[in-house]
GROMACS .gro file of C-alpha atoms in nm:
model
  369
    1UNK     CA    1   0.000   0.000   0.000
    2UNK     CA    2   0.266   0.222   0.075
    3UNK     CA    3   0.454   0.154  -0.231
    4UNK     CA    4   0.112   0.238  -0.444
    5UNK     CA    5   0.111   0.564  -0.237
    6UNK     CA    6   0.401   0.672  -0.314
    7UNK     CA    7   0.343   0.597  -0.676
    8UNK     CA    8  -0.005   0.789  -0.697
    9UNK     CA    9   0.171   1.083  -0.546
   10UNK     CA   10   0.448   1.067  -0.846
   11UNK     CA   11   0.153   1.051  -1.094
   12UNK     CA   12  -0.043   1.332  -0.915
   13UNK     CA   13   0.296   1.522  -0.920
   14UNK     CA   14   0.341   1.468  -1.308
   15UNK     CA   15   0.017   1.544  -1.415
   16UNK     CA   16   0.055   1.877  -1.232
   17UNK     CA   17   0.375   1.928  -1.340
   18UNK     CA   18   0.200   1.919  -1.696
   19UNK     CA   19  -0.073   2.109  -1.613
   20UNK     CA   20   0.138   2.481  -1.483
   21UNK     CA   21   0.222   2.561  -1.810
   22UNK     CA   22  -0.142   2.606  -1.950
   23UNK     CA   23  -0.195   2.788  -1.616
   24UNK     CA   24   0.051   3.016  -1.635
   25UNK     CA   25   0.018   3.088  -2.003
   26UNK     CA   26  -0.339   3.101  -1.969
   27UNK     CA   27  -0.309   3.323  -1.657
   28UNK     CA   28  -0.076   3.559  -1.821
   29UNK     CA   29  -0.373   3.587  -2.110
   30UNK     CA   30  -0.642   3.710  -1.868
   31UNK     CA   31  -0.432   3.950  -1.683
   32UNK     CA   32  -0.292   4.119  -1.933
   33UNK     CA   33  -0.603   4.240  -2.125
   34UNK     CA   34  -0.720   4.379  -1.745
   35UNK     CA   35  -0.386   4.497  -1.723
   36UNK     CA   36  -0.438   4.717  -1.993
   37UNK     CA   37  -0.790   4.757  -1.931
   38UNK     CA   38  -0.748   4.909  -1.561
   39UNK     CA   39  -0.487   5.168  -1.699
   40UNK     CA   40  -0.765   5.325  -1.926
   41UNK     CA   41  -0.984   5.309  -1.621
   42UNK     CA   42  -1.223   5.017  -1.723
   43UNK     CA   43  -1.272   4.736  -1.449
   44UNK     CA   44  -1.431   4.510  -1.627
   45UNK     CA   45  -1.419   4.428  -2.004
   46UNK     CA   46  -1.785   4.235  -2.020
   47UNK     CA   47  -1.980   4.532  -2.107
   48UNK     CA   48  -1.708   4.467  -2.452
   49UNK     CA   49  -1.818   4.115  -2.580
   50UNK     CA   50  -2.018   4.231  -2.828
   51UNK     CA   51  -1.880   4.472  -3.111
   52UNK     CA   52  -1.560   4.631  -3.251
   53UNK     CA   53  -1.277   4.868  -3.169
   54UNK     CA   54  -0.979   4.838  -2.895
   55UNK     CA   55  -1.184   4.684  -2.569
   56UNK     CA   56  -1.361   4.443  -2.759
   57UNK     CA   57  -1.011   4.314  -2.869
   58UNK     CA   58  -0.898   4.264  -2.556
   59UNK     CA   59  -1.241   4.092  -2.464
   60UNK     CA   60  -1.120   3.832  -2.733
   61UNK     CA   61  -0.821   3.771  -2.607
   62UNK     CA   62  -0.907   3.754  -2.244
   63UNK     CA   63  -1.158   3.482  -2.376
   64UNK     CA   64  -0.871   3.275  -2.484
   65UNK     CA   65  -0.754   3.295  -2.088
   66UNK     CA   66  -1.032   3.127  -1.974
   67UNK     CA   67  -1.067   2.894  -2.207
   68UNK     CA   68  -0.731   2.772  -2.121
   69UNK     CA   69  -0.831   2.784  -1.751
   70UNK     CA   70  -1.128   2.583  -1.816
   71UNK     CA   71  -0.876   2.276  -1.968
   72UNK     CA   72  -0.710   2.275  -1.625
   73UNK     CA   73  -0.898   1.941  -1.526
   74UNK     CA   74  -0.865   1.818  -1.898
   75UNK     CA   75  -0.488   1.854  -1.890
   76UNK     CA   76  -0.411   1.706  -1.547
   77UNK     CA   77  -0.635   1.395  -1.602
   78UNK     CA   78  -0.492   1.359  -1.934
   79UNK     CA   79  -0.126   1.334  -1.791
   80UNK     CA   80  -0.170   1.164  -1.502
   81UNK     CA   81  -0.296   0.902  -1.690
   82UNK     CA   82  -0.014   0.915  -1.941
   83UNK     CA   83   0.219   0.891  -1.661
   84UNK     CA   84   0.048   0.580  -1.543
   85UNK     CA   85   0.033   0.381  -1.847
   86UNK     CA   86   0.204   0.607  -2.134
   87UNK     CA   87  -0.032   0.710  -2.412
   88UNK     CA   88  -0.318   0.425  -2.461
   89UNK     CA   89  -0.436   0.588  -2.134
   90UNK     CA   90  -0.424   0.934  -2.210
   91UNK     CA   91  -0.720   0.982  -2.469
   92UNK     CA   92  -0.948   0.832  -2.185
   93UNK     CA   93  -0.750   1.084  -1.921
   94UNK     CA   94  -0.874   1.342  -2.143
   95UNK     CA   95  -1.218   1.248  -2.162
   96UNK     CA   96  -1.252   1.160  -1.756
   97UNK     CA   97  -1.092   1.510  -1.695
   98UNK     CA   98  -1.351   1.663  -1.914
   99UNK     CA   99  -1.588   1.479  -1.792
  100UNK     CA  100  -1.558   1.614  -1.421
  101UNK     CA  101  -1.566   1.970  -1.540
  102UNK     CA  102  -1.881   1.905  -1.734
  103UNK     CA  103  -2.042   1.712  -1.425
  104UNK     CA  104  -1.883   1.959  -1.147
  105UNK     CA  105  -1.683   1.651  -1.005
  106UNK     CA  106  -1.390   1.856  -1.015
  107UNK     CA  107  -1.095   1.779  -0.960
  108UNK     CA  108  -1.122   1.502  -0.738
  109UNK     CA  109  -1.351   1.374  -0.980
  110UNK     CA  110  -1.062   1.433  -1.272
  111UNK     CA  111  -0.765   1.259  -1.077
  112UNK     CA  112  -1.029   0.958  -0.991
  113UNK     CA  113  -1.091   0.926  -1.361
  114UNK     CA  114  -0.695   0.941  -1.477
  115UNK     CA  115  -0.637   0.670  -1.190
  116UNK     CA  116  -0.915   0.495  -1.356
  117UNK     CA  117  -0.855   0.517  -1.673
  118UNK     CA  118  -0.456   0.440  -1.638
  119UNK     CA  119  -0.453   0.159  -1.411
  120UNK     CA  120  -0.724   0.002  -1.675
  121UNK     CA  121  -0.497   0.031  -1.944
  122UNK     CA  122  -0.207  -0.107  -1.681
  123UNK     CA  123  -0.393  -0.382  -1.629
  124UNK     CA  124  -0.496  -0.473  -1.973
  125UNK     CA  125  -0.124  -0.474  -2.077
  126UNK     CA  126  -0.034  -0.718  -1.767
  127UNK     CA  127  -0.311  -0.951  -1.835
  128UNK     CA  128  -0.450  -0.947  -2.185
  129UNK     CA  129  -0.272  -1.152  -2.477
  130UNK     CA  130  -0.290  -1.136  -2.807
  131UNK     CA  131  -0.155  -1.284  -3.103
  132UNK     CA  132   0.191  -1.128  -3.218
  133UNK     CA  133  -0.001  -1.068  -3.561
  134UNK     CA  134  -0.241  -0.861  -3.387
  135UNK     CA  135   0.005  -0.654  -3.145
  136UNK     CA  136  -0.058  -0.314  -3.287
  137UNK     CA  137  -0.414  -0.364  -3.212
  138UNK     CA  138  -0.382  -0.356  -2.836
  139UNK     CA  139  -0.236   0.005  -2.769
  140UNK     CA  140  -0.467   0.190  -3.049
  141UNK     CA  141  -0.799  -0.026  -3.012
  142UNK     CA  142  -0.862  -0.249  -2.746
  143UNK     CA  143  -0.646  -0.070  -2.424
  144UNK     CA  144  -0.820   0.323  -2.493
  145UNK     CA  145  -1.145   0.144  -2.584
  146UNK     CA  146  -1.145  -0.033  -2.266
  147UNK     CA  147  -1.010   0.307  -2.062
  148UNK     CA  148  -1.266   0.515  -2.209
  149UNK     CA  149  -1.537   0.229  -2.154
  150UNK     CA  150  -1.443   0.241  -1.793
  151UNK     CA  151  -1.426   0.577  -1.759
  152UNK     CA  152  -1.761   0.599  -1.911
  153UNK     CA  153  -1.901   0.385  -1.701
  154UNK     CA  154  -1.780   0.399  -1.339
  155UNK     CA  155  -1.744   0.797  -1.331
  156UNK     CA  156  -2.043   0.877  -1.603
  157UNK     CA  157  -2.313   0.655  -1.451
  158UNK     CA  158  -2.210   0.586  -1.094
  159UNK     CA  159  -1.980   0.831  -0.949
  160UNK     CA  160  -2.031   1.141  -1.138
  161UNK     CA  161  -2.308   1.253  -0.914
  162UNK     CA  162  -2.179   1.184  -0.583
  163UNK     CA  163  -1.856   1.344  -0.636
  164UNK     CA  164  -2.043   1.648  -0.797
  165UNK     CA  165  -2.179   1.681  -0.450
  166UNK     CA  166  -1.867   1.649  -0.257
  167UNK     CA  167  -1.683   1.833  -0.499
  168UNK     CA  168  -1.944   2.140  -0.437
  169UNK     CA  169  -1.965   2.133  -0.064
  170UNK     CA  170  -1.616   2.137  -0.069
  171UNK     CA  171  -1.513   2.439  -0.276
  172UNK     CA  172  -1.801   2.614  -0.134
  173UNK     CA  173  -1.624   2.588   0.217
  174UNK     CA  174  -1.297   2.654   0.074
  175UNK     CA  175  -1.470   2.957  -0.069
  176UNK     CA  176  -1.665   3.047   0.214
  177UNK     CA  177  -1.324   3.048   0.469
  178UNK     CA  178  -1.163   3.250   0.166
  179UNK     CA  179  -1.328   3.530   0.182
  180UNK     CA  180  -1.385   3.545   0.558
  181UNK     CA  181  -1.137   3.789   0.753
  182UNK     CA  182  -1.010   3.556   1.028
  183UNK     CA  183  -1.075   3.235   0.839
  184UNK     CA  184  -0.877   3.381   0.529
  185UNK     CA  185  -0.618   3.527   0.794
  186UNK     CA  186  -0.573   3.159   0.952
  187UNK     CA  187  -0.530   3.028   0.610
  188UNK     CA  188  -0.271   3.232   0.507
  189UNK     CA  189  -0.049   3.153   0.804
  190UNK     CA  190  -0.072   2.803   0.782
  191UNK     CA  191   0.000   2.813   0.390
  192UNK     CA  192   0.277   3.094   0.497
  193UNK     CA  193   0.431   2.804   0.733
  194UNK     CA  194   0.421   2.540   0.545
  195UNK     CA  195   0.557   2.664   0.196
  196UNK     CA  196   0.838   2.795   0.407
  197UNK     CA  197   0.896   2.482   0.649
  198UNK     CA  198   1.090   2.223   0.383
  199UNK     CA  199   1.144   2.439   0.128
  200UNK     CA  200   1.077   2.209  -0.160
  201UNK     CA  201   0.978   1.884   0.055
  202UNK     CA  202   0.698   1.707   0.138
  203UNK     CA  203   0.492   1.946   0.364
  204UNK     CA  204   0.608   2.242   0.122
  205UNK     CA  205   0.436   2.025  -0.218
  206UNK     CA  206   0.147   1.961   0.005
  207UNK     CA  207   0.057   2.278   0.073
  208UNK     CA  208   0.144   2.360  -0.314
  209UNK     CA  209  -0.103   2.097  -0.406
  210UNK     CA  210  -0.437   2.252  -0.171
  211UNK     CA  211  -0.333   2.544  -0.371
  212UNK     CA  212  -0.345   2.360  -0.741
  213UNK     CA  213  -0.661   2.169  -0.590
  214UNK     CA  214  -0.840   2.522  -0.528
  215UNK     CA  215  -0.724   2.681  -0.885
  216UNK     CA  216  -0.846   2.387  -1.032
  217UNK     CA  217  -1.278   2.484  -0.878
  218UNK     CA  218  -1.243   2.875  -0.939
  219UNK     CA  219  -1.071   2.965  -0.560
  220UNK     CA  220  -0.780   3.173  -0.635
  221UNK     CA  221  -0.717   3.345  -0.301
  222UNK     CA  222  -0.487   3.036  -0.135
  223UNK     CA  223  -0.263   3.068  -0.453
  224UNK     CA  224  -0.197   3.404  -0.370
  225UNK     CA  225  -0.038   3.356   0.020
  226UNK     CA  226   0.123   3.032  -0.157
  227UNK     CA  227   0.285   3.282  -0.445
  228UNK     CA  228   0.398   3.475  -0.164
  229UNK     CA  229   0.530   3.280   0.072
  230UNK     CA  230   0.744   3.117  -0.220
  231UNK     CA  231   0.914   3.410  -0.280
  232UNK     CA  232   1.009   3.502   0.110
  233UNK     CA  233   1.320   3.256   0.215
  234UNK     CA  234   1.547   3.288  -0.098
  235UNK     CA  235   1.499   3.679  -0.105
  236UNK     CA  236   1.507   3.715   0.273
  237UNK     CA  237   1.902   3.544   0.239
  238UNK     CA  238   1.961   3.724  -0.085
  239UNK     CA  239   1.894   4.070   0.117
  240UNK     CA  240   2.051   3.948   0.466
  241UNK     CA  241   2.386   3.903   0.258
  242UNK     CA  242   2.351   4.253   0.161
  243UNK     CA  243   2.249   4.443   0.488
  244UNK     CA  244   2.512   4.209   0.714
  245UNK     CA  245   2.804   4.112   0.485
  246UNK     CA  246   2.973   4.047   0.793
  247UNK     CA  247   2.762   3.729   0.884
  248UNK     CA  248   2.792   3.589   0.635
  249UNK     CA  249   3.127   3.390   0.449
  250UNK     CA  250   3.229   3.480   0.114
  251UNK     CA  251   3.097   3.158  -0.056
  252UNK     CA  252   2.729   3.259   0.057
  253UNK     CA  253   2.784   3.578  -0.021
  254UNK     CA  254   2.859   3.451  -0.342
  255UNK     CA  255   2.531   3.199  -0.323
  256UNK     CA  256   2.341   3.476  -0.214
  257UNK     CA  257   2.333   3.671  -0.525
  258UNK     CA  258   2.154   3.351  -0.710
  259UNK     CA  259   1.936   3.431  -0.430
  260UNK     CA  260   1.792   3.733  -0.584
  261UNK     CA  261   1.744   3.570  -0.913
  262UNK     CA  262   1.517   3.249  -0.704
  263UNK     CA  263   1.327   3.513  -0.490
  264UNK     CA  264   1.197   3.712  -0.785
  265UNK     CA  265   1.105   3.380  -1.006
  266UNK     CA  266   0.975   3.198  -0.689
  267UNK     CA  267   1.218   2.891  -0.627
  268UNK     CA  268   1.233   2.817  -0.180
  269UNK     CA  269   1.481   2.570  -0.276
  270UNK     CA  270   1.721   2.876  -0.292
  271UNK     CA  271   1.697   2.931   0.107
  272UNK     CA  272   1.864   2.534   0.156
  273UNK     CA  273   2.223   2.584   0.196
  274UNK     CA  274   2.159   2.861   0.438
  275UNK     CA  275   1.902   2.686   0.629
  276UNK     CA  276   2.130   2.366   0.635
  277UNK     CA  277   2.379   2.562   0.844
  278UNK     CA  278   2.163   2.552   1.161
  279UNK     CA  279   1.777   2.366   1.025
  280UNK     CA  280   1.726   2.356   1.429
  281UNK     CA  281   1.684   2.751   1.443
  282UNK     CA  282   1.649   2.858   1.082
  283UNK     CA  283   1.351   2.621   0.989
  284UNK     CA  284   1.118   2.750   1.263
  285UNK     CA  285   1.226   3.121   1.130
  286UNK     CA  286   1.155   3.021   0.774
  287UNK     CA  287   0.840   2.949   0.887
  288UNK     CA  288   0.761   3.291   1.097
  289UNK     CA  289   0.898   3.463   0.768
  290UNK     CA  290   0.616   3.303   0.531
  291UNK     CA  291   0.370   3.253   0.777
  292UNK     CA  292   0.396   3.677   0.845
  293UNK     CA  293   0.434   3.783   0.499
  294UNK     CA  294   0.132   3.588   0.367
  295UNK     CA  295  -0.075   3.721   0.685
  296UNK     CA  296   0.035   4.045   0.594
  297UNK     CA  297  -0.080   3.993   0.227
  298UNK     CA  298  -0.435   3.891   0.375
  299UNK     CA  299  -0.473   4.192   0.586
  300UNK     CA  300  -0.374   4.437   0.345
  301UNK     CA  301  -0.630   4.277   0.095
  302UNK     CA  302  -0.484   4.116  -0.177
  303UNK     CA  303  -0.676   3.960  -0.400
  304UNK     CA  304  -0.679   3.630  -0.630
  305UNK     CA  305  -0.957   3.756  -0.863
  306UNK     CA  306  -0.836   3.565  -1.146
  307UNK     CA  307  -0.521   3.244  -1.133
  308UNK     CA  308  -0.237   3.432  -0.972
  309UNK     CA  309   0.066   3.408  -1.163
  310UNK     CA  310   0.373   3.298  -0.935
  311UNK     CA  311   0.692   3.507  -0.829
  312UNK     CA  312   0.746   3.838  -0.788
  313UNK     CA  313   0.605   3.956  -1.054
  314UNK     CA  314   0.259   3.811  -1.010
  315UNK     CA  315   0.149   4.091  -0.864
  316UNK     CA  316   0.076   4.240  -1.183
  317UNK     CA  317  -0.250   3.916  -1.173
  318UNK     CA  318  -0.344   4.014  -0.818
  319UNK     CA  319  -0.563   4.307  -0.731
  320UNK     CA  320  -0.365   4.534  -0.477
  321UNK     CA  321  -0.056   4.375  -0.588
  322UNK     CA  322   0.101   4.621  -0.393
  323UNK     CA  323  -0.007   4.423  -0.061
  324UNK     CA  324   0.133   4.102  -0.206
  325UNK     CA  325   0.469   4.276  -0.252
  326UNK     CA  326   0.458   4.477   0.077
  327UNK     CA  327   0.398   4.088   0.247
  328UNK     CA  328   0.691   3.924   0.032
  329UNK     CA  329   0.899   4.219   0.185
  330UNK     CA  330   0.795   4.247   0.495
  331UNK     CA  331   0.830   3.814   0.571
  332UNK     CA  332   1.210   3.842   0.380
  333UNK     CA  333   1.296   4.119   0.627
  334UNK     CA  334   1.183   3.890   0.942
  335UNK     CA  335   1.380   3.570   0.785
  336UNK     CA  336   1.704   3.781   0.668
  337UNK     CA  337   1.706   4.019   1.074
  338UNK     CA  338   1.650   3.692   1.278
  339UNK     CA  339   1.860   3.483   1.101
  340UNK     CA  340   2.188   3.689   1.081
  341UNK     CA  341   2.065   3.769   1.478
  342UNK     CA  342   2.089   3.385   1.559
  343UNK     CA  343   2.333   3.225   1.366
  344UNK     CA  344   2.663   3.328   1.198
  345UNK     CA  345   2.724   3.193   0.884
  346UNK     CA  346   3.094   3.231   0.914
  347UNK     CA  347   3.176   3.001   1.236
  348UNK     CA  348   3.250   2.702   1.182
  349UNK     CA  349   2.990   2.683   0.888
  350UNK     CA  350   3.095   2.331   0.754
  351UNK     CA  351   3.126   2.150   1.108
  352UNK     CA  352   2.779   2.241   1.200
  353UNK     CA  353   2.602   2.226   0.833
  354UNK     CA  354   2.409   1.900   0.855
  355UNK     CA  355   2.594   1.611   0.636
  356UNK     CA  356   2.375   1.623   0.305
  357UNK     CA  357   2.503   1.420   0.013
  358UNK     CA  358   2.419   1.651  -0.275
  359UNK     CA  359   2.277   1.323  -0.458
  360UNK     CA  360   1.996   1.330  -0.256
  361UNK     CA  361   1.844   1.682  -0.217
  362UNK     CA  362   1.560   1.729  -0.425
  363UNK     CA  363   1.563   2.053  -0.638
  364UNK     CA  364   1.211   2.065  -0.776
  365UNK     CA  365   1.127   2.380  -1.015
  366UNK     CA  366   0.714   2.262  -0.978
  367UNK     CA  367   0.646   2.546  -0.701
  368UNK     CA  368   0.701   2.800  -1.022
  369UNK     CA  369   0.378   2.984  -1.090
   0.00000   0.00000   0.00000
């Protein structure tokens, strides 16, 4: 069971992995257009959809956006099926993913239906055998027919309904605490804490994935204290280099000016070797670093009103992206005073860094949005 686990996790992980690009690209297409729009002093471009000139252009184009958004559960189904059992699985990934948007299963419904439809197609290749003269047969006919076929049937006529309703109940809660002062406020420190705990591990991707999991029904707001809380720990050493040279050696000086680069793109992983130095101490004030900048980012009202784009230059996709930079400031500042307060990076920095073979840290570039 364990073993399966940790397989469905690496599935989950790819089909995500898959799925950012449309959401950034598709992001990027509805923000801009409002972008533009807001600067001529137009908040919305609705009243546009019908006729010609300028606005109505950007209408079009902002159309494309959420079209794209609307493939999200397409796209991840799709893959994570293809990552389960290569491509006979992924037309029926396709369909099962559409199939959850159409029925408002959602995404629980779409990663049910790639599961479905790839460990079909994994077992049909384990246990069905055919004459060599008919191999080509199996992975264009009889594996998609049968992943489509069970697709159709387990999540069109039995499960599509009940996992509408779950699906529902869920978001609206999620929406619901979003929106709510002190329920928004407690759900920005725990993302805050969390993205900044591991930097990269597995509480840091779990958090990432509530955040994917909410973009995926419409609820943008967690991706916005997630967005911001990536940006905080490499920044916060990138800036403590600067302000207290004298804390720091001159390799991570050196490392600290890659820092800058990891903190604008949104990359935690960045923070590591400084972290490693003392994890004891600089792990819980990773945490107080995210967990305050994304609180700050709640209280000063930022706003996911459309799929925040990641780093820190999402702001431009946030309303009052001047509160999400204020909070990606304000939690770097915490991180890079309290750090160079507690721990010099000069004493005897490789006697107390923790013994890491560099084989086995995991640099993942999936918490880029």
């Amino acid at each position: 069971m364990k073993k399966f686990l940790k397989e469905a996790k690496g599935h989950l992980m790819t089909g995500i992995g898959y799925m950012l690009p449309l959401i950034i690209g598709a992001s990027l297409v509805v923000a801009i257009p409002k972008i533009i729009a807001l600067c001529m002093g137009i908040t919305s471009l609705d009243p546009y959809a019908d006729g010609t000139g300028f606005l109505h252009i950007l209408k079009l184009i902002e159309n494309v956006g959420w079209t794209g958004i609307g493939l999200i559960n397409t796209v991840l189904a799709g893959f994570i099926a293809y990552s389960i059992a290569d491509k006979p699985a992924i037309g029926a990934g396709f369909v099962g993913g559409a199939l959850a948007s159409s029925t408002q299963a959602g995404f629980l419904g779409a990663v049910i239906a790639a599961f479905i439809a790839g460990y079909t197609v994994k077992w049909g290749k384990e246990h069905i055998r055919l004459p060599e003269s008919m191999s080509n047969v199996m992975p264009l006919v009889i594996l998609p027919f049968l992943a489509t076929g069970s697709v159709a049937i387990i999540m069109g006529a039995v499960l599509a309904g009940p996992l509408a309703a779950i699906n529902i109940a869920l978001v609206n809660w999620l929406r619901d605490m979003s929106t709510s002062g002190t329920s928004q406020l407690v759900m920005a420190v725990l993302l805050g804490a969390m993205i900044a705990s591991d930097m990269g591990g597995p509480i840091n991707k779990s958090a990432w994935m509530a955040g994917n999991v909410l973009l995926a029904e419409g609820v943008y707001q967690a991706n916005v204290f997630i967005n911001c809380a990536i940006c905080i720990p490499p920044l916060a050493y990138a800036i403590a280099t600067v302000i207290r040279k004298s804390r720091f050696s001159p390799s991570f000086r050196e490392t600290g000016k890659g820092n800058w680069v990891m903190g604008f793109i949104g990359i935690t992983e960045g923070a590591i070797p400084f972290t490693l130095v003392k994890p004891q101490i600089l792990i819980p004030v990773n945490m107080l670093g995210g967990a305050i900048g994304a609180a700050i980012c709640s209280l000063l009202g930022a706003k996911g009103d459309i799929p925040p784009v990641g780093g820190i230059y999402g702001f431009v996709s946030i309303t009052n992206g001047w509160a999400y930079l204020i909070g990606i400031l304000a939690g770097a500042l915490v991180i890079a005073v309290l750090s160079t307060a507690l721990v010099d990076f000069n004493q005897n920095t490789v006697d107390n860094a923790v013994d890491v073979d560099i084989d086995e840290i995991e640099i993942s570039f999936e918490d880029i949005k």
